[in-house]
mmCIF file with all atom_site columns, C-alpha atoms in Angstrom:
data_model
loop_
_atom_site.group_PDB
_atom_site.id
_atom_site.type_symbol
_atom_site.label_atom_id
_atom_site.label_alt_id
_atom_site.label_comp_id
_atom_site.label_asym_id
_atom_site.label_entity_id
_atom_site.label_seq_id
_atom_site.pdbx_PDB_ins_code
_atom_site.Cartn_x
_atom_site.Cartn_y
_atom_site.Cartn_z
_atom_site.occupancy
_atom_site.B_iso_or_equiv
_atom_site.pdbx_formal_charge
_atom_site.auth_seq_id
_atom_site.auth_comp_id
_atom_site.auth_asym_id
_atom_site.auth_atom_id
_atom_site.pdbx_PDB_model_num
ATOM 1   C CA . UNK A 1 1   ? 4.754  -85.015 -33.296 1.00 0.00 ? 1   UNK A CA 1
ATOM 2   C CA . UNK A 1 2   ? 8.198  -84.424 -32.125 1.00 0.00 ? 2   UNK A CA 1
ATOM 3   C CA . UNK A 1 3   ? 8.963  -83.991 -28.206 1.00 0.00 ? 3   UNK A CA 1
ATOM 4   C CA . UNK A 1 4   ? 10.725 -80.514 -27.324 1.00 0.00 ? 4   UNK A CA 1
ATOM 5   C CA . UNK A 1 5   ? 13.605 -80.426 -25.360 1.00 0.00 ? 5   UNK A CA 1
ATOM 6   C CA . UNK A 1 6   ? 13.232 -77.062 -24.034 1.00 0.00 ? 6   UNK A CA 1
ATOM 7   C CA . UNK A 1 7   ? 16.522 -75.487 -22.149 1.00 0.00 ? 7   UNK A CA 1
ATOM 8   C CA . UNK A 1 8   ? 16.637 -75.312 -18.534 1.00 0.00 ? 8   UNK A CA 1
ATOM 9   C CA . UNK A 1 9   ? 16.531 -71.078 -18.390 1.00 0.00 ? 9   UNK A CA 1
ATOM 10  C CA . UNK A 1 10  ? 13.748 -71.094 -21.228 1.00 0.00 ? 10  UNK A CA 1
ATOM 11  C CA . UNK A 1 11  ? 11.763 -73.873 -19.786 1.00 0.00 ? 11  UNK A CA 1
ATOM 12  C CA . UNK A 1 12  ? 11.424 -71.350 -16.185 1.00 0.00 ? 12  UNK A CA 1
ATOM 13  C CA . UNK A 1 13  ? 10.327 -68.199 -18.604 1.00 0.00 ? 13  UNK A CA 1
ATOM 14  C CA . UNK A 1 14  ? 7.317  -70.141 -19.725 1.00 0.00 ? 14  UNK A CA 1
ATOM 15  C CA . UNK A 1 15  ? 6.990  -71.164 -16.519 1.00 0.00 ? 15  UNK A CA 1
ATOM 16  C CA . UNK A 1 16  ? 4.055  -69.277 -14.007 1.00 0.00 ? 16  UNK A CA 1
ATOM 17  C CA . UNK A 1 17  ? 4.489  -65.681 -12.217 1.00 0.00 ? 17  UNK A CA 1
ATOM 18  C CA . UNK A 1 18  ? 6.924  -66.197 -9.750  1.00 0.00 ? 18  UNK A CA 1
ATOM 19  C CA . UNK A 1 19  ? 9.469  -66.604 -12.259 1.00 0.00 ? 19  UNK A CA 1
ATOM 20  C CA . UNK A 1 20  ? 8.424  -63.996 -14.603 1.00 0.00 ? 20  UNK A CA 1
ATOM 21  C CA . UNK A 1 21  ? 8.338  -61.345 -11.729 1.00 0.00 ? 21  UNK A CA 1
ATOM 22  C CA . UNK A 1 22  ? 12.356 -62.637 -10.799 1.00 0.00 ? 22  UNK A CA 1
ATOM 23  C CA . UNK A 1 23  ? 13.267 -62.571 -14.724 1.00 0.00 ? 23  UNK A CA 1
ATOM 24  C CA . UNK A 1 24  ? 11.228 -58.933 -15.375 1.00 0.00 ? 24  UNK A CA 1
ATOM 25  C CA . UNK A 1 25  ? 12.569 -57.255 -12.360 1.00 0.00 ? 25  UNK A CA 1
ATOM 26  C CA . UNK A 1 26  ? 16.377 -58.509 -12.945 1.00 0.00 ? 26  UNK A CA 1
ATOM 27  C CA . UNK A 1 27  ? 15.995 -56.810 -16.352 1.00 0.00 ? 27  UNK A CA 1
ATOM 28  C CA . UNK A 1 28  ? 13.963 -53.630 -15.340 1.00 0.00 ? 28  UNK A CA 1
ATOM 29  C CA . UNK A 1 29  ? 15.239 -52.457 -12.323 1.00 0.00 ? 29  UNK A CA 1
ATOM 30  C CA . UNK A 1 30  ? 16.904 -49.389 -12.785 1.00 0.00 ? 30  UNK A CA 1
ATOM 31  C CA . UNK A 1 31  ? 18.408 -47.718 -16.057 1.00 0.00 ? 31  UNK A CA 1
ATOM 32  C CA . UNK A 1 32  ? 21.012 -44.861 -16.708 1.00 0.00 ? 32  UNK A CA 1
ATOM 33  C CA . UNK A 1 33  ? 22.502 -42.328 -19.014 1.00 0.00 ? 33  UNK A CA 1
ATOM 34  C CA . UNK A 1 34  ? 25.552 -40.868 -21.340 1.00 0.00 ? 34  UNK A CA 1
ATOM 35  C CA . UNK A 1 35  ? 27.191 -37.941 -20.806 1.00 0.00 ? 35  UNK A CA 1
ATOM 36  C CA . UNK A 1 36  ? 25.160 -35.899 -23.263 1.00 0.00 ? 36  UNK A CA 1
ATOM 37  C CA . UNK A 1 37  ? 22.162 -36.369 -20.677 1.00 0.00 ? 37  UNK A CA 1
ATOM 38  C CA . UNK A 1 38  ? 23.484 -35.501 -17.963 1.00 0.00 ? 38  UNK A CA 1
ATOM 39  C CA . UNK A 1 39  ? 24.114 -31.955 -18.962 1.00 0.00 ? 39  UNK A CA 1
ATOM 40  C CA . UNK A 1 40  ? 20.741 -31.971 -20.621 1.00 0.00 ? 40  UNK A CA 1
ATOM 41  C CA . UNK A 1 41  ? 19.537 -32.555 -17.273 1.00 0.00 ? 41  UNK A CA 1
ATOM 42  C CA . UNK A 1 42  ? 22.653 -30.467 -14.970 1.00 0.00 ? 42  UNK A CA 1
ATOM 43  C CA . UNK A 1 43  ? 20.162 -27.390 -15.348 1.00 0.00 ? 43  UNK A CA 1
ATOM 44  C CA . UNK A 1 44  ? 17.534 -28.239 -13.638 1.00 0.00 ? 44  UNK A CA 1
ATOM 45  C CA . UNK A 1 45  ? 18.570 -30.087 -10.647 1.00 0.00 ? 45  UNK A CA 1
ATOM 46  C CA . UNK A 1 46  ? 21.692 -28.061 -10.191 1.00 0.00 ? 46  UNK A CA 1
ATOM 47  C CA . UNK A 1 47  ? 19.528 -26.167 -7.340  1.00 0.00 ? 47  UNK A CA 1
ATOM 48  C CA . UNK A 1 48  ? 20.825 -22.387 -8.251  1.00 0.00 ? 48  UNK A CA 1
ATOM 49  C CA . UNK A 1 49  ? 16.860 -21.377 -8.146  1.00 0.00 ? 49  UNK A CA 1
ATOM 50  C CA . UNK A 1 50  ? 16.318 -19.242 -5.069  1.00 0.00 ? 50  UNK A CA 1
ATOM 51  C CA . UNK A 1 51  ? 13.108 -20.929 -4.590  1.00 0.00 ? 51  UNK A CA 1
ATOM 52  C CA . UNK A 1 52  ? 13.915 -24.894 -3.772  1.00 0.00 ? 52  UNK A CA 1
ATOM 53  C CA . UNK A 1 53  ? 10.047 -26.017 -4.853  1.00 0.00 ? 53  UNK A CA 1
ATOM 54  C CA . UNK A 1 54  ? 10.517 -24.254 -8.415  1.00 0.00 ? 54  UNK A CA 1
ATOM 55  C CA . UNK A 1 55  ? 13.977 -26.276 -8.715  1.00 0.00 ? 55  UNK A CA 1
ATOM 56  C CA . UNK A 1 56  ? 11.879 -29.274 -8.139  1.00 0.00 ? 56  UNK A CA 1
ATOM 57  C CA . UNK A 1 57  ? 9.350  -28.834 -10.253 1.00 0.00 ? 57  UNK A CA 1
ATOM 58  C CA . UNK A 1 58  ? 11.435 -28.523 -12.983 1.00 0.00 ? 58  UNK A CA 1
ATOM 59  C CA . UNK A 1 59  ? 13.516 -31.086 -12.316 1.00 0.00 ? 59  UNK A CA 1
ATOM 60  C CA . UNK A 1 60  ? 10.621 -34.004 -11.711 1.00 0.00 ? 60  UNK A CA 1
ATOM 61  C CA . UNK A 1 61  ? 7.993  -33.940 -14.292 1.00 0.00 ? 61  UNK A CA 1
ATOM 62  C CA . UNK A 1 62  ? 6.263  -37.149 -13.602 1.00 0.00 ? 62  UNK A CA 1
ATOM 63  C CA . UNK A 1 63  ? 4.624  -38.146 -10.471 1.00 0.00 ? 63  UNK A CA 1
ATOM 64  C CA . UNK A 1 64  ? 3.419  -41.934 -11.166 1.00 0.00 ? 64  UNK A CA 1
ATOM 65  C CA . UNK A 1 65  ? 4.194  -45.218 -13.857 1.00 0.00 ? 65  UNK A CA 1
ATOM 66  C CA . UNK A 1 66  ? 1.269  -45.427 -15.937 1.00 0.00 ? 66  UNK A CA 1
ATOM 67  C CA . UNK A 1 67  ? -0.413 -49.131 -16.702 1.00 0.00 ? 67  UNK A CA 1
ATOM 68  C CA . UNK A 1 68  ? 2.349  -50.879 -18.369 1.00 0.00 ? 68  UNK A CA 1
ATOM 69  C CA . UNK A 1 69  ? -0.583 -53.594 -19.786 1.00 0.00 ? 69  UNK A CA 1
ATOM 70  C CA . UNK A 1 70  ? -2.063 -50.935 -21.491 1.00 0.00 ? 70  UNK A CA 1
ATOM 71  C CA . UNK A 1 71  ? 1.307  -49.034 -23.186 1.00 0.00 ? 71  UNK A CA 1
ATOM 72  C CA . UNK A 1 72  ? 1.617  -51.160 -26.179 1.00 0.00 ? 72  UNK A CA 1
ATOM 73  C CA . UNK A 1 73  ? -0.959 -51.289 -28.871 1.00 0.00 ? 73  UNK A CA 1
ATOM 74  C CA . UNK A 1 74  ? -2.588 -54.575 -29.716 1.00 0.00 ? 74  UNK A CA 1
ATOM 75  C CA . UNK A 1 75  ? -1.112 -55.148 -33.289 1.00 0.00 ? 75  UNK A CA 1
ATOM 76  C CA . UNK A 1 76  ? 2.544  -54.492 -32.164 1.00 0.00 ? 76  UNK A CA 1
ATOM 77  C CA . UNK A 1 77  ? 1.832  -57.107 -29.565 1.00 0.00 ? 77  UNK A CA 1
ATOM 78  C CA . UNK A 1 78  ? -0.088 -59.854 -32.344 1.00 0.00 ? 78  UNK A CA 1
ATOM 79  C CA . UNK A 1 79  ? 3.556  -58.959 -34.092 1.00 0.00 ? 79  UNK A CA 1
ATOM 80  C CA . UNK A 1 80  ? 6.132  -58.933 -31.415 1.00 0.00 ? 80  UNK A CA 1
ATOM 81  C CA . UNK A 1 81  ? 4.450  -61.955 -29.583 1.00 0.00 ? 81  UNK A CA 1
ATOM 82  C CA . UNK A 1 82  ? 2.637  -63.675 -31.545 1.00 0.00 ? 82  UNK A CA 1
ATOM 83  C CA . UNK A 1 83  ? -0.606 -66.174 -29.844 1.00 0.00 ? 83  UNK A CA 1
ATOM 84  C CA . UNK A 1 84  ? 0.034  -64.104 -26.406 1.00 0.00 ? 84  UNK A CA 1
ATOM 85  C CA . UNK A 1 85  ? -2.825 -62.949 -24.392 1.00 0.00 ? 85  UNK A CA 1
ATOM 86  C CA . UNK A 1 86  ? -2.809 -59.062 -25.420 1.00 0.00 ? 86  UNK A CA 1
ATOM 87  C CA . UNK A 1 87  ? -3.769 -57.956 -22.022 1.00 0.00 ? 87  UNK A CA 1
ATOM 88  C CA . UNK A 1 88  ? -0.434 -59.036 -20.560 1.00 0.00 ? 88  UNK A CA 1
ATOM 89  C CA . UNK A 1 89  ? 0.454  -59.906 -17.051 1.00 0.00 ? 89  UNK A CA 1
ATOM 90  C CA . UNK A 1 90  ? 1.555  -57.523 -14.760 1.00 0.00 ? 90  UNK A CA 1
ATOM 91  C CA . UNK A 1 91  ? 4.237  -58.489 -12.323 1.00 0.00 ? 91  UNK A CA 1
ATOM 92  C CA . UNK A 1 92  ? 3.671  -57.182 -9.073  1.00 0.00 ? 92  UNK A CA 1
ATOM 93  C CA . UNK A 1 93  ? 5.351  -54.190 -7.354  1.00 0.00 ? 93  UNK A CA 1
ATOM 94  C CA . UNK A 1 94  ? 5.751  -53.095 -3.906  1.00 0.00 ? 94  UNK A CA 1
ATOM 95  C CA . UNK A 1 95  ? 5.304  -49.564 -4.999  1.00 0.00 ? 95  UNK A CA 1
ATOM 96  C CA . UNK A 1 96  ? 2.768  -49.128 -8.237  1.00 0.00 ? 96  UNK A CA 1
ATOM 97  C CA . UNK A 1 97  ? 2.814  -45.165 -8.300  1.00 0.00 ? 97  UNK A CA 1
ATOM 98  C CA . UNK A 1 98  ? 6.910  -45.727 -8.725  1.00 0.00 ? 98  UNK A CA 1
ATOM 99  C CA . UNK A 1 99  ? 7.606  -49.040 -10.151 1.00 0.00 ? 99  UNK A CA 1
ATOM 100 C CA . UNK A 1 100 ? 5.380  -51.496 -12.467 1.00 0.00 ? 100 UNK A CA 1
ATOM 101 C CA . UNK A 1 101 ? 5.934  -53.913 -15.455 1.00 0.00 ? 101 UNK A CA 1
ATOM 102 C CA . UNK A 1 102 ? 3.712  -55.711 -17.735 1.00 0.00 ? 102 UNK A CA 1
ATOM 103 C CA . UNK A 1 103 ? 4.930  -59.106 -19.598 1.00 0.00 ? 103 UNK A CA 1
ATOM 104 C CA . UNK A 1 104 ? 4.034  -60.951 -22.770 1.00 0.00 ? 104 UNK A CA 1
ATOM 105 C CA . UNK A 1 105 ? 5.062  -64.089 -24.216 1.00 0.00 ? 105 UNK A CA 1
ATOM 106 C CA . UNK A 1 106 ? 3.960  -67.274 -25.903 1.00 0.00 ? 106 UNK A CA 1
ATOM 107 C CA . UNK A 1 107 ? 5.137  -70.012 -27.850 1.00 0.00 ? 107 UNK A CA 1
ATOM 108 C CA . UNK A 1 108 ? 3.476  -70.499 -30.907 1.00 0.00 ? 108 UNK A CA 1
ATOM 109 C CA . UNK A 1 109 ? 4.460  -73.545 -32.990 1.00 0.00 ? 109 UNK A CA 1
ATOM 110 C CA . UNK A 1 110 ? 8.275  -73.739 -31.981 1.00 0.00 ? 110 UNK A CA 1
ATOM 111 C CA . UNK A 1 111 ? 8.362  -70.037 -32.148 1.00 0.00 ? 111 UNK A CA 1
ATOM 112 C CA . UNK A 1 112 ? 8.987  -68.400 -28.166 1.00 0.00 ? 112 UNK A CA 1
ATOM 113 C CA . UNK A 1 113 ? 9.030  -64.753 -27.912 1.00 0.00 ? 113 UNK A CA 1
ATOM 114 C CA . UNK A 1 114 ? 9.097  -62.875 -24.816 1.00 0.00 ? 114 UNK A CA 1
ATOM 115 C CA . UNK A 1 115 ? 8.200  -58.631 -24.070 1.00 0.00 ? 115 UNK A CA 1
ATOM 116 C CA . UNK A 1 116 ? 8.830  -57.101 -21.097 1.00 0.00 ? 116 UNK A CA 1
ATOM 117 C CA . UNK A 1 117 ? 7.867  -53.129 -20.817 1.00 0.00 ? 117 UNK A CA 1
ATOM 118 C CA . UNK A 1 118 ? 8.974  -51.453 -17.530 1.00 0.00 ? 118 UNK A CA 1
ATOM 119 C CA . UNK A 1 119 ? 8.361  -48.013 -16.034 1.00 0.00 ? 119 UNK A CA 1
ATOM 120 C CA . UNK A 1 120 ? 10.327 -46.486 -12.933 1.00 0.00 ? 120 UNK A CA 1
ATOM 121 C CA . UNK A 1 121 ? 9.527  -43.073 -11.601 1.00 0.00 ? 121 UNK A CA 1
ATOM 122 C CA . UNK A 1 122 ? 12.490 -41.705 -9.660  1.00 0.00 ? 122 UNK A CA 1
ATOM 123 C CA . UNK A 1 123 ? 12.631 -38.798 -7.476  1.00 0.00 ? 123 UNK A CA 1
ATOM 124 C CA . UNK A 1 124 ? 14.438 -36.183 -10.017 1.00 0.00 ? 124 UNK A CA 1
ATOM 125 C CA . UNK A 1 125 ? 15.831 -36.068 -13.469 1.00 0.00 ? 125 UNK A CA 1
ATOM 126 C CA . UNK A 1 126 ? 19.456 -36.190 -11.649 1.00 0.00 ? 126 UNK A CA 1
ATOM 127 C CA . UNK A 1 127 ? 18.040 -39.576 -9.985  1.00 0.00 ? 127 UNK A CA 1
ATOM 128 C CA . UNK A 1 128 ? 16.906 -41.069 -13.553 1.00 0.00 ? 128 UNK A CA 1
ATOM 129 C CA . UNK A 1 129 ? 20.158 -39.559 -15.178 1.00 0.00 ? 129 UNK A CA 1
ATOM 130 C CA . UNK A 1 130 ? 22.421 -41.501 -12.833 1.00 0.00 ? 130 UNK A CA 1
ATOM 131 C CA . UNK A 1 131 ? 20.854 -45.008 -12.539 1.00 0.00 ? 131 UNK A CA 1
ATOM 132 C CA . UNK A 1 132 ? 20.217 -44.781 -16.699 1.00 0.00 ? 132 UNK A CA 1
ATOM 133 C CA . UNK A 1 133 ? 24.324 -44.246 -16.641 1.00 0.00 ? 133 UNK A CA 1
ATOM 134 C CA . UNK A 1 134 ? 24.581 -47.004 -14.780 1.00 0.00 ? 134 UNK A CA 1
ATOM 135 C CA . UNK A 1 135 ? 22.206 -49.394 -16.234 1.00 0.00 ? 135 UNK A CA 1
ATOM 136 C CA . UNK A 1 136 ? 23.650 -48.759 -19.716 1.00 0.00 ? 136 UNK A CA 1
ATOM 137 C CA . UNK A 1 137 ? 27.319 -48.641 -18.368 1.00 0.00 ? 137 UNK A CA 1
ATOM 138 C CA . UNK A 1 138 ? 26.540 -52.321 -16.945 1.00 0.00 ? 138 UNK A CA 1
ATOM 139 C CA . UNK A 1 139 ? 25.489 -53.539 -20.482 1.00 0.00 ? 139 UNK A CA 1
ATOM 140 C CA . UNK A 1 140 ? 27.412 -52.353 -22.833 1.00 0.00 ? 140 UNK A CA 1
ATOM 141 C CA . UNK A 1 141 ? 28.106 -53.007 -26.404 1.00 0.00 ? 141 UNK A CA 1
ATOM 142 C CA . UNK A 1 142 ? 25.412 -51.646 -27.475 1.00 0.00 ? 142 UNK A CA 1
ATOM 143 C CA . UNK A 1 143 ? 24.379 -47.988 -29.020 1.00 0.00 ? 143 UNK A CA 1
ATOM 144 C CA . UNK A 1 144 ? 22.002 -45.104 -28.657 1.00 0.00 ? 144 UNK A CA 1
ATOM 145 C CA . UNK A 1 145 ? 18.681 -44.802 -29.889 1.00 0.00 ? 145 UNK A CA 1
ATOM 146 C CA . UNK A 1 146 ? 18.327 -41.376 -30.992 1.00 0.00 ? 146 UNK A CA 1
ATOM 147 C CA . UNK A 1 147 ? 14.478 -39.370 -31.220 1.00 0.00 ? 147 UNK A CA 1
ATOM 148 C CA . UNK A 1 148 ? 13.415 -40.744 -28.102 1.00 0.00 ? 148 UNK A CA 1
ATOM 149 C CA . UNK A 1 149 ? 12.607 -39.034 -24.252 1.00 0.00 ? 149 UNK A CA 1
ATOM 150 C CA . UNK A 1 150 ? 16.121 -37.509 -23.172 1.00 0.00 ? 150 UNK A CA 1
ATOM 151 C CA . UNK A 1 151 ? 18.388 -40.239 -23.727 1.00 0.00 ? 151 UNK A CA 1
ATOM 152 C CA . UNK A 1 152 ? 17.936 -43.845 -25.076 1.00 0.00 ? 152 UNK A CA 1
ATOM 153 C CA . UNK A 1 153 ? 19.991 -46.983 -25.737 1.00 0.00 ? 153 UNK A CA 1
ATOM 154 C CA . UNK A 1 154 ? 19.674 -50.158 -27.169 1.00 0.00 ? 154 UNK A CA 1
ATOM 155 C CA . UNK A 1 155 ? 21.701 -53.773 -26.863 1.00 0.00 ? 155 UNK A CA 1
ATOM 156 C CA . UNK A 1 156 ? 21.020 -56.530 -28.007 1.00 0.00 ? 156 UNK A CA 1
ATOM 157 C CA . UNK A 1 157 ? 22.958 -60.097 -27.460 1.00 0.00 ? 157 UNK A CA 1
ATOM 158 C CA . UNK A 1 158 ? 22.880 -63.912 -28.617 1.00 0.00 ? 158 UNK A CA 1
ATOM 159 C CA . UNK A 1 159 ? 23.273 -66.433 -25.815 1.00 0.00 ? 159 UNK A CA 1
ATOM 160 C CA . UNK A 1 160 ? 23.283 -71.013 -26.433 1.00 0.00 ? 160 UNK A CA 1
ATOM 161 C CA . UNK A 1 161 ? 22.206 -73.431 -23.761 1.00 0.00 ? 161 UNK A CA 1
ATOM 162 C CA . UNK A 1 162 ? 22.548 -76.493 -24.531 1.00 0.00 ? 162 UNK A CA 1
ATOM 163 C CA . UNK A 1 163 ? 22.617 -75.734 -28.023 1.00 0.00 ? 163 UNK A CA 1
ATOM 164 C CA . UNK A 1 164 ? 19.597 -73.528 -28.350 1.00 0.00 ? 164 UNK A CA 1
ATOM 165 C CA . UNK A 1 165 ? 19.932 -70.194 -29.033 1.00 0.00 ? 165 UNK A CA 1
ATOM 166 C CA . UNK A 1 166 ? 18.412 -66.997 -27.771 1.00 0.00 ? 166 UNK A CA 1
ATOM 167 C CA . UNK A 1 167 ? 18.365 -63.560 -28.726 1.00 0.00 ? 167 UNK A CA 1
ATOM 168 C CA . UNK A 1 168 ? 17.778 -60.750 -26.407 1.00 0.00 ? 168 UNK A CA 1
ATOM 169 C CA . UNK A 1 169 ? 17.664 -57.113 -26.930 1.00 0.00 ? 169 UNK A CA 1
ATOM 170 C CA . UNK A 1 170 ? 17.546 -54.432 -24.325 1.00 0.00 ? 170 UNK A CA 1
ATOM 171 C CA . UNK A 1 171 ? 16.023 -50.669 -24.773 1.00 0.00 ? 171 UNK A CA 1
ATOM 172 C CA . UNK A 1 172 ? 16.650 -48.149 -22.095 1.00 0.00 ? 172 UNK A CA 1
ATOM 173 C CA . UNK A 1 173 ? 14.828 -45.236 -22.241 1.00 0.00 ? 173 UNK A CA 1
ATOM 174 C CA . UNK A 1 174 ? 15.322 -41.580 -19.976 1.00 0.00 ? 174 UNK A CA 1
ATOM 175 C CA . UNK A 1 175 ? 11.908 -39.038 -20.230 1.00 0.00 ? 175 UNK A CA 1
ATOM 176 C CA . UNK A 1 176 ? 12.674 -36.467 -17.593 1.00 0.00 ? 176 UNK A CA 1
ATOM 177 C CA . UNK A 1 177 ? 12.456 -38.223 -14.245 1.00 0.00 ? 177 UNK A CA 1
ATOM 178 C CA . UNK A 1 178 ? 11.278 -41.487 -15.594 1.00 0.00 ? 178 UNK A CA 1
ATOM 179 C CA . UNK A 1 179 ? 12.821 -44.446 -17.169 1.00 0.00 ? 179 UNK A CA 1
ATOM 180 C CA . UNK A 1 180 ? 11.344 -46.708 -19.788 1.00 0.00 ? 180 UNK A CA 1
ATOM 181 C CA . UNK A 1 181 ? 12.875 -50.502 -19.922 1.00 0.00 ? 181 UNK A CA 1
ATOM 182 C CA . UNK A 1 182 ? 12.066 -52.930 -22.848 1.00 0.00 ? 182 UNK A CA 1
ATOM 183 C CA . UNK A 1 183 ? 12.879 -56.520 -23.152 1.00 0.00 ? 183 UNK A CA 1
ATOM 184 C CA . UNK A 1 184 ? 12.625 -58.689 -26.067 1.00 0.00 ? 184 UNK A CA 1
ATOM 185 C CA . UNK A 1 185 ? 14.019 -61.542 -26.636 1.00 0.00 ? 185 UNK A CA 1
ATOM 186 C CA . UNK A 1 186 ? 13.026 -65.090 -29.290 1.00 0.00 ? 186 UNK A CA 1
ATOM 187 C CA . UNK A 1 187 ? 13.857 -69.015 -30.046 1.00 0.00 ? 187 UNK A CA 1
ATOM 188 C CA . UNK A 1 188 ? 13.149 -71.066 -32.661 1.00 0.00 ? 188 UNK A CA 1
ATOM 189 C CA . UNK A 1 189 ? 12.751 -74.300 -30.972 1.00 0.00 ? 189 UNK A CA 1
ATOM 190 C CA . UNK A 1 190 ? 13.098 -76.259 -34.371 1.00 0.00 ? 190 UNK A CA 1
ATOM 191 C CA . UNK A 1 191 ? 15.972 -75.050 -35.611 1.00 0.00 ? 191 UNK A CA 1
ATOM 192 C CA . UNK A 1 192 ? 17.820 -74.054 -32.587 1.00 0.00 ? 192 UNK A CA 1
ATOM 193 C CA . UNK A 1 193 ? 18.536 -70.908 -34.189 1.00 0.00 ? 193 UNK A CA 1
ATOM 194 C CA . UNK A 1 194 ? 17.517 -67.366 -32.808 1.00 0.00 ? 194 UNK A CA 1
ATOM 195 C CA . UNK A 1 195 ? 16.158 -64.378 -34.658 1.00 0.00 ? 195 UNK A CA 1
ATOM 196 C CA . UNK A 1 196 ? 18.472 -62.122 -36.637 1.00 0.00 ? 196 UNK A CA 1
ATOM 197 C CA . UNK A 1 197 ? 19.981 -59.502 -34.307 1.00 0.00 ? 197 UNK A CA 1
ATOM 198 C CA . UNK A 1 198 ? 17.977 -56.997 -36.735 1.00 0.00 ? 198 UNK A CA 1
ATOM 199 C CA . UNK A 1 199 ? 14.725 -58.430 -35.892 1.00 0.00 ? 199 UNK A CA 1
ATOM 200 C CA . UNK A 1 200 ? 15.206 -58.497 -32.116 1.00 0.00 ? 200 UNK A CA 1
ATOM 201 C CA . UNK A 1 201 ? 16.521 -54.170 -32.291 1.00 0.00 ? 201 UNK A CA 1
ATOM 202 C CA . UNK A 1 202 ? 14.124 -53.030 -34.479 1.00 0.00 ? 202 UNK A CA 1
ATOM 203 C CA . UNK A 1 203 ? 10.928 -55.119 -32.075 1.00 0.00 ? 203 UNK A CA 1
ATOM 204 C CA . UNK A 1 204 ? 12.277 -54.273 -28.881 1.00 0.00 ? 204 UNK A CA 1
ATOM 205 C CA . UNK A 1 205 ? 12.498 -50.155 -30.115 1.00 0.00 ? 205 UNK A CA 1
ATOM 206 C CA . UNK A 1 206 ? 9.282  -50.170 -31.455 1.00 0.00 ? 206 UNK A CA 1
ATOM 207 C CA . UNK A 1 207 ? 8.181  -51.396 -28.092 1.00 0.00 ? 207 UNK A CA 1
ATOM 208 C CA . UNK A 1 208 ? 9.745  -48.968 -26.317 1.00 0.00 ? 208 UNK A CA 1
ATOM 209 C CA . UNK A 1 209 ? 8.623  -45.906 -28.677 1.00 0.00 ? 209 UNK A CA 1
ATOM 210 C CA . UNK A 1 210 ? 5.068  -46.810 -28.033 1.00 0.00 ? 210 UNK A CA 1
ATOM 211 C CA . UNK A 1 211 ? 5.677  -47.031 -23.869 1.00 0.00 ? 211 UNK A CA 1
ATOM 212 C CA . UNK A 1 212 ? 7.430  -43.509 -24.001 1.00 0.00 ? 212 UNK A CA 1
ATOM 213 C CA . UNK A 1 213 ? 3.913  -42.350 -25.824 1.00 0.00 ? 213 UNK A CA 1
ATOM 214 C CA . UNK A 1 214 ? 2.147  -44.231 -23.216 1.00 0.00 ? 214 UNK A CA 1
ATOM 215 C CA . UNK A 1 215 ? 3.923  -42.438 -20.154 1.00 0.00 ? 215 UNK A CA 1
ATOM 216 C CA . UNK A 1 216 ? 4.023  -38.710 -22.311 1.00 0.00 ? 216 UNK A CA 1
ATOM 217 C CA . UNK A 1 217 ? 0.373  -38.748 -22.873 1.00 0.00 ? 217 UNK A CA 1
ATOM 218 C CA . UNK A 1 218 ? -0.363 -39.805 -19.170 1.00 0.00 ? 218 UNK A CA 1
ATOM 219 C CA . UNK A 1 219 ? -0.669 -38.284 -15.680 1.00 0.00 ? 219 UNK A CA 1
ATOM 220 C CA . UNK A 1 220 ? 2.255  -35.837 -15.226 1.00 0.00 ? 220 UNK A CA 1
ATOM 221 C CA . UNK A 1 221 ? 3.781  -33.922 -11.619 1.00 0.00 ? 221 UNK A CA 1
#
């Protein structure tokens, strides 16, 4: 049986909670959006309503982050990470009504994969416009993922330590006053080699297509 030499940053994801909550959060905490969404969402918080509460209203139409643990159907999970506990772990949150994430991962043979599914509830559309601008400004190089919420983007990039690669992709997501983040990211521990940039996109949307469902079909302002 051959001894795995498992990279130092891979070695702490498989590592307990504390970690994952310090990897999840760095990922999740806060995404932005293009220009397009912003004047999607200039008309309702631009405030020209003589009644301030009906300007709100329209401008926040979620009031809490539903269970992250519960967003993703079983079978994408069996797929997307395979031999992990389908009930997830959430990470904990000083604020659950506003902020909570759920994470996955296992390594199955020398197969790792890793999910991450975040959900922040911000105060207005205007509020989730600008931090999904600047969330998607900050990583860049990647492109938009059309069909879902308001606005969505998707990146997705290859990264070696000590000769072991890893492939990460990122989907942001912007429904109303909400955003959606999805992380997914795989090794092959034998090989050394990552999965195909296709494989990573195409997981790590599907992911987030089923959270957007999750928070659409839940309790709304």
């Amino acid at each position: 049986m051959r001894t795995l030499s498992l990279p130092l940053a891979l070695t702490a994801r498989i590592s307990p909670v504390v970690v994952l909550a310090a990897a999840g959060w760095a990922l999740t905490s806060g995404p932005a959006t293009t220009p397009a969404a912003e004047k999607e969402s200039a008309p309702q918080s631009a405030g020209e309503s003589p009644s301030g509460a009906s300007t709100a209203a329209a401008s926040k139409q979620y009031a809490a982050a539903p269970a992250p643990c519960g967003s993703i159907a079983t079978a994408t999970l069996k797929s997307l990470v395979p031999g992990a506990k389908t009930a997830g772990k959430e990470i904990p949150s000083t604020d659950t009504s506003l902020r909570r994430t759920c994470s996955w991962n296992a390594l199955k043979g020398y197969d790792y994969r890793w999910l991450d599914v975040s959900f922040e509830i911000t105060e207005s559309d205007a509020a989730a416009a600008k931090s999904y601008k600047e969330n998607t400004t900050e990583k860049s190089g990647g492109g938009s993922v059309p069909g879902v919420g308001d606005a969505g983007y998707s990146v997705v990039n290859l990264t070696t330590e000590d000769k072991q690669q890893t492939r990460e992709g990122v989907v942001i997501i912007r429904a109303s006053n909400a955003l959606v983040t999805v992380t997914y990211n795989g090794s092959d521990f034998e090989s050394k080699k990552a999965p195909s940039t296709d494989e990573i996109n195409k997981g790590a949307i599907k992911a987030a297509k089923e959270a957007v469902a999750a928070l659409e079909s839940g309790q709304k302002a």
